[in-house]
Coordinates of C-alpha atoms in Angstrom, one line a residue:
X1 CA -7.1 121.6 -4.5
X2 CA -5.4 118.3 -5.4
X3 CA -4.0 118.1 -8.9
X4 CA -3.4 114.8 -10.7
X5 CA 0.2 113.7 -11.0
X6 CA 1.5 111.4 -13.7
X7 CA 0.4 108.3 -11.8
X8 CA -3.2 109.6 -11.5
X9 CA -3.4 110.6 -15.1
X10 CA -2.1 107.2 -16.3
X11 CA -4.3 105.3 -13.9
X12 CA -7.5 107.1 -15.0
X13 CA -6.5 107.0 -18.7
X14 CA -5.8 103.3 -18.6
X15 CA -9.2 102.6 -17.0
X16 CA -10.9 104.7 -19.7
X17 CA -9.2 102.7 -22.5
X18 CA -10.0 99.4 -20.8
X19 CA -13.7 100.2 -20.3
X20 CA -14.1 101.6 -23.7
X21 CA -13.1 98.3 -25.1
X22 CA -15.4 96.5 -22.8
X23 CA -18.3 98.7 -24.0
X24 CA -17.4 98.0 -27.6
X25 CA -17.5 94.3 -26.9
X26 CA -20.9 94.5 -25.1
X27 CA -22.4 96.5 -28.0
X28 CA -20.9 94.0 -30.5
X29 CA -22.5 91.1 -28.6
X30 CA -19.2 89.6 -27.5
X31 CA -20.2 90.1 -23.9
X32 CA -23.7 89.4 -22.5
X33 CA -25.3 91.4 -19.7
X34 CA -24.2 89.0 -17.0
X35 CA -20.6 89.2 -18.1
X36 CA -20.8 93.0 -18.6
X37 CA -22.4 93.8 -15.3
X38 CA -19.4 93.5 -12.9
X39 CA -17.3 95.4 -15.5
X40 CA -19.7 98.3 -15.7
X41 CA -20.2 98.5 -12.0
X42 CA -16.5 98.9 -11.5
X43 CA -16.9 102.0 -13.6
X44 CA -19.9 103.5 -11.8
X45 CA -22.4 102.5 -14.5
X46 CA -25.8 101.1 -13.3
X47 CA -28.7 99.8 -15.2
X48 CA -31.8 101.4 -13.7
X49 CA -35.5 101.2 -14.5
X50 CA -35.5 103.0 -17.8
X51 CA -31.8 103.6 -18.8
X52 CA -28.2 103.4 -17.7
X53 CA -27.1 105.7 -14.9
X54 CA -23.5 106.9 -14.5
X55 CA -22.3 108.0 -11.1
X56 CA -19.3 110.3 -11.1
X57 CA -17.0 110.7 -8.1
X58 CA -16.4 114.1 -6.5
X59 CA -13.6 113.2 -4.0
X60 CA -14.4 114.7 -0.5
X61 CA -17.0 116.9 -2.3
X62 CA -14.4 119.4 -3.7
X63 CA -14.6 120.6 -7.3
X64 CA -13.2 123.4 -9.4
X65 CA -15.2 125.6 -11.8
X66 CA -13.6 123.9 -14.7
X67 CA -14.8 120.5 -13.5
X68 CA -18.4 121.8 -12.9
X69 CA -18.5 123.3 -16.4
X70 CA -17.4 119.9 -17.8
X71 CA -20.3 118.3 -15.9
X72 CA -22.7 120.9 -17.4
X73 CA -21.3 120.0 -20.8
X74 CA -21.9 116.3 -20.2
X75 CA -25.4 117.0 -19.0
X76 CA -26.2 119.0 -22.1
X77 CA -24.4 116.8 -24.7
X78 CA -25.0 113.2 -23.4
X79 CA -27.9 113.4 -21.0
X80 CA -31.2 115.4 -20.7
X81 CA -29.7 118.7 -19.6
X82 CA -29.4 118.1 -15.9
X83 CA -27.5 116.2 -13.2
X84 CA -28.4 114.9 -9.8
X85 CA -26.2 115.5 -6.8
X86 CA -26.2 112.7 -4.2
X87 CA -25.7 112.1 -0.5
X88 CA -22.2 110.7 -1.3
X89 CA -21.1 114.1 -2.6
X90 CA -21.2 112.5 -6.1
X91 CA -23.2 113.4 -9.2
X92 CA -25.4 111.1 -11.3
X93 CA -26.5 111.3 -14.9
X94 CA -29.7 109.3 -15.4
X95 CA -30.0 109.0 -19.1
X96 CA -26.6 108.3 -20.9
X97 CA -26.6 106.0 -23.8
X98 CA -24.2 103.1 -23.4
X99 CA -22.4 103.9 -26.6
X100 CA -21.6 107.4 -25.2
X101 CA -20.2 106.3 -21.9
X102 CA -16.6 105.9 -23.1
X103 CA -16.7 109.5 -24.5
X104 CA -18.1 110.8 -21.2
X105 CA -15.3 109.1 -19.3
X106 CA -12.8 110.5 -21.7
X107 CA -14.2 114.0 -21.1
X108 CA -14.1 113.5 -17.4
X109 CA -10.5 112.4 -17.5
X110 CA -9.6 115.7 -19.2
X111 CA -10.6 117.6 -16.1
X112 CA -9.2 115.1 -13.5
X113 CA -12.5 113.2 -12.8
X114 CA -13.7 109.6 -13.1
X115 CA -16.3 107.2 -12.0
X116 CA -14.1 104.5 -10.5
X117 CA -15.2 102.9 -7.2
X118 CA -18.6 104.7 -7.2
X119 CA -20.1 101.2 -7.2
X120 CA -19.2 97.7 -6.2
X121 CA -18.1 96.0 -3.0
X122 CA -15.1 98.3 -2.5
X123 CA -14.2 101.5 -0.6
X124 CA -16.5 104.1 -2.0
X125 CA -16.0 107.9 -2.4
X126 CA -14.7 109.3 0.9
X127 CA -16.9 112.2 2.1
X128 CA -16.2 115.2 4.3
X129 CA -17.8 118.2 5.9
X130 CA -18.8 120.5 3.1
X131 CA -17.2 123.5 4.9
X132 CA -13.8 121.7 5.2
X133 CA -10.9 124.1 5.1
X134 CA -13.1 127.1 5.7
X135 CA -15.3 126.6 8.8
X136 CA -14.7 128.8 11.9
X137 CA -15.2 125.8 14.2
X138 CA -12.7 123.5 12.4
X139 CA -9.8 121.9 14.2
X140 CA -8.1 120.8 10.9
X141 CA -8.9 120.6 7.2
X142 CA -9.7 116.9 6.7
X143 CA -9.3 116.9 3.0
X144 CA -5.5 116.3 2.8
X145 CA -6.0 113.1 4.8
X146 CA -9.1 112.2 2.7
X147 CA -6.9 112.5 -0.4
X148 CA -4.3 110.2 1.1
X149 CA -7.1 107.7 1.9
X150 CA -8.4 108.1 -1.7
X151 CA -5.0 107.1 -3.0
X152 CA -4.6 104.3 -0.6
X153 CA -8.1 102.8 -1.3
X154 CA -8.1 103.2 -5.1
X155 CA -7.9 99.7 -6.6
X156 CA -6.5 98.3 -3.3
X157 CA -5.7 94.7 -4.2
X158 CA -6.9 93.3 -0.9
X159 CA -10.1 95.4 -0.6
X160 CA -11.5 95.5 -4.2
X161 CA -13.9 92.6 -3.4
X162 CA -15.1 93.2 0.1
X163 CA -18.2 91.4 1.6
X164 CA -20.1 94.6 0.8
X165 CA -19.7 98.2 -0.2
X166 CA -17.7 100.2 2.4
X167 CA -18.1 103.9 3.2
X168 CA -15.8 106.3 5.1
X169 CA -16.7 109.8 6.2
X170 CA -14.6 112.4 8.1
X171 CA -14.9 115.8 9.7
X172 CA -12.3 118.2 11.0
X173 CA -14.8 120.0 13.3
X174 CA -16.4 119.0 16.6
X175 CA -19.8 119.9 15.0
X176 CA -20.4 116.8 12.8
X177 CA -21.7 117.9 9.4
X178 CA -20.6 114.7 7.7
X179 CA -22.8 112.1 9.5
X180 CA -19.7 110.2 10.5
X181 CA -21.5 108.0 13.0
X182 CA -23.6 106.5 10.2
X183 CA -20.7 105.1 8.1
X184 CA -18.7 101.9 8.1
X185 CA -15.8 104.0 9.4
X186 CA -16.2 107.6 10.7
X187 CA -13.2 109.8 11.5
X188 CA -13.3 113.0 13.6
X189 CA -10.3 115.2 14.2
X190 CA -9.3 115.5 17.9
X191 CA -6.4 116.7 19.9
X192 CA -4.6 114.6 22.5
X193 CA -3.3 115.8 25.9
X194 CA -0.2 117.1 24.3
X195 CA -2.2 119.2 21.8
X196 CA -1.3 117.0 18.8
X197 CA -4.1 116.5 16.3
X198 CA -5.1 113.0 15.3
X199 CA -8.3 111.0 14.6
X200 CA -11.1 109.6 16.7
X201 CA -12.2 106.4 14.9
X202 CA -15.8 105.2 14.8
X203 CA -16.9 101.9 13.3
X204 CA -20.0 100.0 12.5
X205 CA -22.5 102.7 11.7
X206 CA -24.9 102.5 8.8
X207 CA -28.5 102.8 7.6
X208 CA -30.4 100.4 5.3
X209 CA -32.6 97.7 6.7
X210 CA -30.6 97.6 10.0
X211 CA -29.8 101.2 11.0
X212 CA -27.1 101.5 13.6
X213 CA -25.1 104.3 15.2
X214 CA -21.4 103.6 15.0
X215 CA -19.2 102.8 18.0
X216 CA -15.9 104.5 18.9
X217 CA -13.2 102.0 18.5
X218 CA -10.2 104.3 19.1
X219 CA -10.1 107.7 20.8
X220 CA -6.9 108.8 19.1
X221 CA -4.9 107.6 16.1
X222 CA -2.0 109.9 14.9
X223 CA -1.9 110.9 11.3
X224 CA 1.1 108.8 10.5
X225 CA -0.6 105.6 11.7
X226 CA -4.1 106.2 10.3
X227 CA -3.6 104.1 7.2
X228 CA -2.2 101.2 9.2
X229 CA -5.2 101.4 11.6
X230 CA -7.8 101.6 8.8
X231 CA -6.1 98.8 7.0
X232 CA -6.3 96.7 10.2
X233 CA -10.1 97.4 10.4
X234 CA -10.6 96.5 6.7
X235 CA -8.6 93.3 7.1
X236 CA -10.7 92.1 10.1
X237 CA -13.9 92.9 8.2
X238 CA -12.6 91.3 5.0
X239 CA -11.7 88.2 6.9
X240 CA -14.8 87.8 9.1
X241 CA -17.6 89.8 7.3
X242 CA -20.6 87.7 6.2
X243 CA -20.5 86.7 2.5
X244 CA -23.3 84.2 2.6
X245 CA -26.0 86.9 3.2
X246 CA -25.8 90.3 1.6
X247 CA -28.3 91.7 4.1
X248 CA -25.8 90.8 6.9
X249 CA -22.6 91.6 5.1
X250 CA -21.9 95.1 6.4
X251 CA -19.3 95.7 9.1
X252 CA -22.1 97.0 11.4
X253 CA -23.5 93.5 11.6
X254 CA -20.1 92.1 12.4
X255 CA -19.6 94.6 15.2
X256 CA -23.1 94.0 16.5
X257 CA -22.8 90.2 16.5
X258 CA -19.3 89.9 17.7
X259 CA -19.3 92.9 20.0
X260 CA -17.1 96.0 19.9
X261 CA -14.5 94.7 22.3
X262 CA -14.0 91.5 20.3
X263 CA -13.6 93.4 17.1
X264 CA -11.3 96.0 18.7
X265 CA -9.1 93.2 20.0
X266 CA -8.7 91.7 16.6
X267 CA -8.1 95.2 15.0
X268 CA -5.5 96.0 17.7
X269 CA -3.7 92.7 17.1
X270 CA -3.6 93.4 13.4
X271 CA -2.5 97.0 14.0
X272 CA 0.4 95.8 16.2
X273 CA 1.7 93.7 13.3
X274 CA 1.6 96.5 10.7
X275 CA 2.2 99.7 12.8
X276 CA 5.5 101.3 12.0
X277 CA 5.8 99.4 8.6
X278 CA 5.2 100.5 5.1
X279 CA 1.8 102.1 5.8
X280 CA 3.4 104.7 8.1
X281 CA 3.0 108.1 6.5
X282 CA 6.3 110.0 6.3
X283 CA 6.0 113.7 7.3
X284 CA 7.3 114.7 3.9
X285 CA 4.3 112.9 2.2
X286 CA 1.9 114.6 4.6
X287 CA 3.5 117.9 3.8
X288 CA 3.3 117.2 0.0
X289 CA -0.4 116.5 0.1
X290 CA -1.1 119.4 2.6
X291 CA 0.6 121.8 0.1
X292 CA -2.2 121.1 -2.4
X293 CA -4.7 122.3 0.1
X294 CA -2.9 125.5 1.2
X295 CA -5.4 128.3 2.0
X296 CA -6.3 130.6 -0.9
X297 CA -4.7 134.1 -1.1
X298 CA -7.2 135.7 1.2
X299 CA -7.3 139.4 1.5
X300 CA -6.6 140.9 5.0
X301 CA -10.0 142.3 5.7
X302 CA -11.5 143.7 8.8
X303 CA -14.1 141.5 10.4
X304 CA -17.3 142.4 8.6
X305 CA -20.8 142.0 9.9
X306 CA -24.0 142.2 7.9
X307 CA -27.1 143.9 9.4
X308 CA -29.4 141.1 8.3
X309 CA -32.4 142.7 9.9
X310 CA -31.9 145.9 8.0
X311 CA -31.3 144.0 4.7
X312 CA -34.5 142.0 5.4
X313 CA -36.5 145.2 5.6
X314 CA -35.0 146.5 2.3
X315 CA -35.3 143.1 0.5
X316 CA -37.0 140.3 2.5
X317 CA -35.8 137.5 0.1
X318 CA -32.2 138.6 0.4
X319 CA -32.6 138.9 4.2
X320 CA -33.9 135.3 4.4
X321 CA -31.0 134.1 2.2
X322 CA -28.4 135.9 4.4
X323 CA -30.0 134.5 7.5
X324 CA -30.1 130.8 6.4
X325 CA -27.5 130.2 3.8
X326 CA -24.3 131.6 5.3
X327 CA -21.7 129.7 7.4
X328 CA -19.0 131.4 9.5
X329 CA -15.5 131.4 8.0
X330 CA -12.2 131.2 9.8
X331 CA -10.9 134.1 7.7
X332 CA -12.2 137.6 8.8
X333 CA -14.3 139.2 6.1
X334 CA -15.3 135.9 4.4
X335 CA -18.2 133.5 4.6
X336 CA -19.1 130.1 3.1
X337 CA -22.5 130.1 1.4
X338 CA -24.9 127.3 0.6
X339 CA -26.4 127.3 -2.9
X340 CA -29.7 125.5 -2.4
X341 CA -30.8 122.9 -4.9
X342 CA -34.2 122.7 -3.2
X343 CA -36.6 125.0 -5.0
X344 CA -40.3 124.8 -4.1
X345 CA -41.7 122.0 -6.2
X346 CA -38.3 120.9 -7.5
X347 CA -36.5 117.5 -7.3
X348 CA -34.0 117.8 -4.5
X349 CA -30.4 117.7 -5.7
X350 CA -31.1 118.4 -9.4
X351 CA -29.2 121.1 -11.2
X352 CA -29.6 122.0 -14.9
X353 CA -26.5 122.5 -17.2
X354 CA -27.2 126.2 -17.1
X355 CA -27.3 126.3 -13.3
X356 CA -24.1 124.4 -13.1
X357 CA -22.4 126.9 -15.4
X358 CA -23.8 129.8 -13.3
X359 CA -22.4 128.3 -10.1
X360 CA -19.0 127.6 -11.9
X361 CA -18.9 131.2 -12.9
X362 CA -19.5 132.4 -9.4
X363 CA -16.9 130.0 -8.0
X364 CA -14.3 131.3 -10.4
X365 CA -15.1 134.9 -9.8
X366 CA -15.9 135.0 -6.1
X367 CA -14.7 131.8 -4.4
X368 CA -11.1 131.2 -5.5
X369 CA -12.2 128.8 -8.2
X370 CA -13.5 126.3 -5.7
X371 CA -16.9 124.8 -4.7
X372 CA -18.2 121.9 -2.8
X373 CA -21.0 119.3 -3.0
X374 CA -22.8 118.6 0.3
X375 CA -24.1 115.3 1.5
X376 CA -27.4 117.0 1.8
X377 CA -27.6 117.6 -1.9
X378 CA -26.7 121.2 -2.2
X379 CA -23.6 123.1 -3.4
X380 CA -21.4 125.4 -1.5
X381 CA -19.1 128.4 -2.4
X382 CA -16.6 128.0 0.5
X383 CA -14.7 131.3 0.4
X384 CA -16.8 134.4 -0.5
X385 CA -16.0 137.9 0.7
X386 CA -18.8 139.5 2.7
X387 CA -18.5 142.5 0.4
X388 CA -19.4 140.4 -2.6
X389 CA -22.5 138.7 -1.2
X390 CA -25.1 141.0 -2.9
X391 CA -23.5 140.4 -6.3
X392 CA -23.4 136.7 -5.7
X393 CA -27.0 136.7 -4.6
X394 CA -28.2 138.6 -7.6
X395 CA -26.5 136.1 -9.9
X396 CA -28.1 133.2 -8.0
X397 CA -31.5 134.9 -8.4
X398 CA -30.9 135.0 -12.2
X399 CA -30.1 131.3 -12.2
X400 CA -33.1 130.4 -10.0
X401 CA -30.8 129.2 -7.2
X402 CA -31.4 131.8 -4.5
X403 CA -33.7 130.0 -2.2
X404 CA -32.9 131.0 1.4
X405 CA -34.0 127.7 2.9
X406 CA -30.8 125.9 4.1
X407 CA -31.7 123.7 7.0
X408 CA -35.4 124.5 6.8
X409 CA -38.3 122.1 6.2
X410 CA -38.1 122.5 2.4
X411 CA -34.4 121.7 2.4
X412 CA -35.1 118.0 2.1
X413 CA -32.9 115.0 1.2
X414 CA -34.6 112.6 -1.3
X415 CA -33.3 109.6 -3.2
X416 CA -34.3 109.2 -6.9
X417 CA -36.9 106.6 -5.9
X418 CA -39.1 104.6 -8.2
X419 CA -39.0 107.3 -10.9
X420 CA -35.5 106.0 -11.7
X421 CA -34.2 103.2 -9.4
X422 CA -34.7 99.5 -10.1
X423 CA -34.4 98.8 -6.3
X424 CA -37.1 101.3 -5.1
X425 CA -40.5 100.3 -3.9
X426 CA -42.0 103.8 -4.0
X427 CA -41.5 107.3 -5.4
X428 CA -39.5 109.8 -3.4
X429 CA -39.3 112.9 -5.6
X430 CA -43.1 113.6 -5.8
X431 CA -43.4 113.3 -2.0
X432 CA -40.6 115.8 -1.6
X433 CA -42.2 118.1 -4.2
X434 CA -45.6 117.9 -2.5
X435 CA -44.2 118.6 1.0
X436 CA -42.2 121.6 -0.3
X437 CA -45.4 123.0 -1.9
X438 CA -47.3 122.5 1.3
X439 CA -44.7 124.6 3.2
X440 CA -43.9 127.0 0.4
X441 CA -44.6 130.1 2.5
X442 CA -41.3 131.7 3.6
X443 CA -42.9 133.0 6.8
X444 CA -44.2 129.5 7.7
X445 CA -40.7 128.0 7.1
X446 CA -39.1 130.6 9.3
X447 CA -41.7 130.1 12.0
X448 CA -40.9 126.3 12.0
X449 CA -37.2 126.8 12.0
X450 CA -34.5 124.1 11.8
X451 CA -36.1 120.8 10.6
X452 CA -34.6 118.1 8.5
X453 CA -36.9 115.8 6.5
X454 CA -35.3 112.9 4.7
X455 CA -37.0 110.6 2.2
X456 CA -36.1 107.1 0.9
X457 CA -38.0 105.1 -1.7
X458 CA -36.8 101.8 -0.3
X459 CA -35.2 100.2 2.8
X460 CA -31.7 100.8 1.4
X461 CA -32.1 104.3 2.8
X462 CA -30.2 106.3 0.1
X463 CA -32.3 109.2 1.3
X464 CA -31.1 108.8 4.9
X465 CA -34.7 108.7 6.2
X466 CA -33.5 106.9 9.5
X467 CA -31.6 110.1 10.5
X468 CA -34.2 112.7 9.5
X469 CA -35.9 114.6 12.3
X470 CA -38.8 113.5 10.3
X471 CA -38.0 110.5 8.1
X472 CA -40.2 109.1 5.3
X473 CA -39.8 105.6 3.9
X474 CA -41.7 104.4 0.9
X475 CA -42.7 100.8 0.9
X476 CA -44.8 98.5 -1.4
X477 CA -48.0 97.1 0.0
X478 CA -50.5 95.1 -2.0
X479 CA -49.2 96.5 -5.2
X480 CA -49.4 100.1 -4.0
X481 CA -47.1 102.7 -2.4
X482 CA -47.3 103.4 1.3
X483 CA -45.1 105.8 3.4
X484 CA -43.9 105.1 6.9
X485 CA -43.0 108.1 9.1
X486 CA -40.2 108.1 11.6
X487 CA -39.4 110.7 14.2
X488 CA -36.3 111.6 16.2
X489 CA -33.4 110.8 13.8
X490 CA -30.3 112.9 14.0
X491 CA -27.1 112.6 11.9
X492 CA -25.0 115.0 14.0
X493 CA -22.7 114.4 17.0
X494 CA -25.9 113.8 18.9
X495 CA -26.6 110.8 16.7
X496 CA -29.9 108.9 16.9
X497 CA -32.1 106.6 14.7
X498 CA -35.7 107.6 14.2
X499 CA -38.6 105.6 15.5
X500 CA -41.6 104.4 13.4
X501 CA -44.7 105.9 14.9
X502 CA -47.4 103.7 13.4
X503 CA -49.1 102.6 10.2
X504 CA -48.0 104.2 6.8
X505 CA -49.9 106.7 4.8
X506 CA -51.0 106.8 1.1
X507 CA -48.9 109.3 -0.9
X508 CA -51.6 111.9 -1.2
X509 CA -52.0 112.0 2.6
X510 CA -48.3 112.4 3.5
X511 CA -48.1 116.3 3.2
X512 CA -51.1 116.6 5.6
X513 CA -49.5 114.1 8.0
X514 CA -46.3 116.2 8.1
X515 CA -48.3 119.3 8.7
X516 CA -50.0 117.7 11.7
X517 CA -46.6 116.8 13.1
X518 CA -45.3 120.3 12.6
X519 CA -48.4 121.9 14.1
X520 CA -48.0 119.7 17.2
X521 CA -44.4 120.8 17.5
X522 CA -45.1 124.5 17.2
X523 CA -48.0 124.3 19.7
X524 CA -45.8 122.5 22.3
X525 CA -42.4 124.0 22.0
X526 CA -41.1 125.9 25.0
X527 CA -40.0 128.8 22.7
X528 CA -39.2 129.4 19.0
X529 CA -35.6 128.7 20.0
X530 CA -36.5 125.1 20.8
X531 CA -35.9 123.0 17.6
X532 CA -38.1 120.2 16.5
X533 CA -35.5 117.5 17.5
X534 CA -35.1 119.1 20.9
X535 CA -38.8 119.3 21.5
X536 CA -39.2 115.6 20.4
X537 CA -36.5 114.5 22.8
X538 CA -38.2 116.5 25.6
X539 CA -41.8 115.5 24.9
X540 CA -41.4 112.0 23.7
X541 CA -43.4 110.4 20.9
X542 CA -46.9 110.5 22.5
X543 CA -48.1 113.9 21.4
X544 CA -46.8 113.4 17.9
X545 CA -48.3 110.0 17.6
X546 CA -51.6 111.5 18.7
X547 CA -51.3 114.3 16.1
X548 CA -50.8 111.6 13.4
X549 CA -53.4 109.0 14.4
X550 CA -55.6 110.6 17.0
X551 CA -56.1 109.6 20.7
X552 CA -56.0 105.9 21.0

């Protein structure tokens, strides 16, 4: 894992001191809220419906046990005993007192964490595949490049006040687990004809009120020129992006209105000017950063297989967990495992201080002191010996974190919604809770198979509803809450935006509506191996629309 050098420590320490003084001045009345707002947003502090919310960066989703223990301490000391993990691989605390925020930032800096650029019209936290550096299908670990991008983008003088917030995601595997086609810039590791690994660059993806799938702007950019190429894209966006209308300010609108070829021509012209200059990455710098991400000291183990069917007979719950929550590892005898933060009836992405400490203990003991935050609001232990799985599972059972539901219907994404967010039109968490209770049966979940439900409480789409196999959007109508249902979204390499099927539903009718869709799928699939998204693409929307609204 990356460790702060003297520059990082001074940079974060200076920001903590600066913001501490700004908070003091706000409390003393020397700054009013309008003056304080841009200052607090630069430090990840929002003012939500009922209290301040602090969003803390987890760069490329990677944390140590020491850092997770510090987050648990902050939850217990300064908040209400829990934190909320988000789709940007960050964590949010929903109830800090303003007077305590400087102390929280000081505590974070002691474990090499901060809240800088988790808000504002700047380059936000760069996200990656949660199995980066471990997955068997990976071409390259993207995290060293993500760290270089983090350093390049932090307080970049030219890109600190962009037309709108800017999000970058990257994956080192052909199987996209980072939703790269729905970001302002998406990066996917590829090899050229000579076998050299570089980056395929996608631009103009995004969700919100105008969801769009990104377009490939360059099929291969070498490592050493990636900074120059990304800077060229940002310069074109900063120069031509809309500043007169925040709803049309994202780069996706620029690409859509001007056309990919026009934007590509401008980017390539800019790139021709800066390529080979100061933004060229020297190999020694690449090697220096790569050294931070050297593989752990894995044991040389024989390839180990688990007889999941036998384990399921002996202990059905353990069998379900083995079947759903493991991911193949590149090192024989090891796996990556998902720690589900989606208990039946729970708020997706929430973890108590005690649960964070339990996962930190497991990471320290069984996963080389390393863990990950996923963009689907779960945690991952990336490097666990197969021989240790039962011990890890038993510890997760004790912490109430052993749900074997990764990728199933109860493993939902949901934004905080109207319970917390000042922008929301409707509640998200109660909808997720009601759906998970509707499908609480483990056997029913297994029968349904892979199915991604994603829920947003407003058009800003923080719950990624547009790319859910089933998406749910809360809207306000005549002073009440109504929920639109979309079908056919997909955030993988087979990217697609879901379609609205018809009128919305009252909150109490949403779980039954989802059940009708599921029943229609199960009745019409060609075999249990045909997933919901595959069946929808084969059948089209008609049978699902009929299931929701009846024959019309």
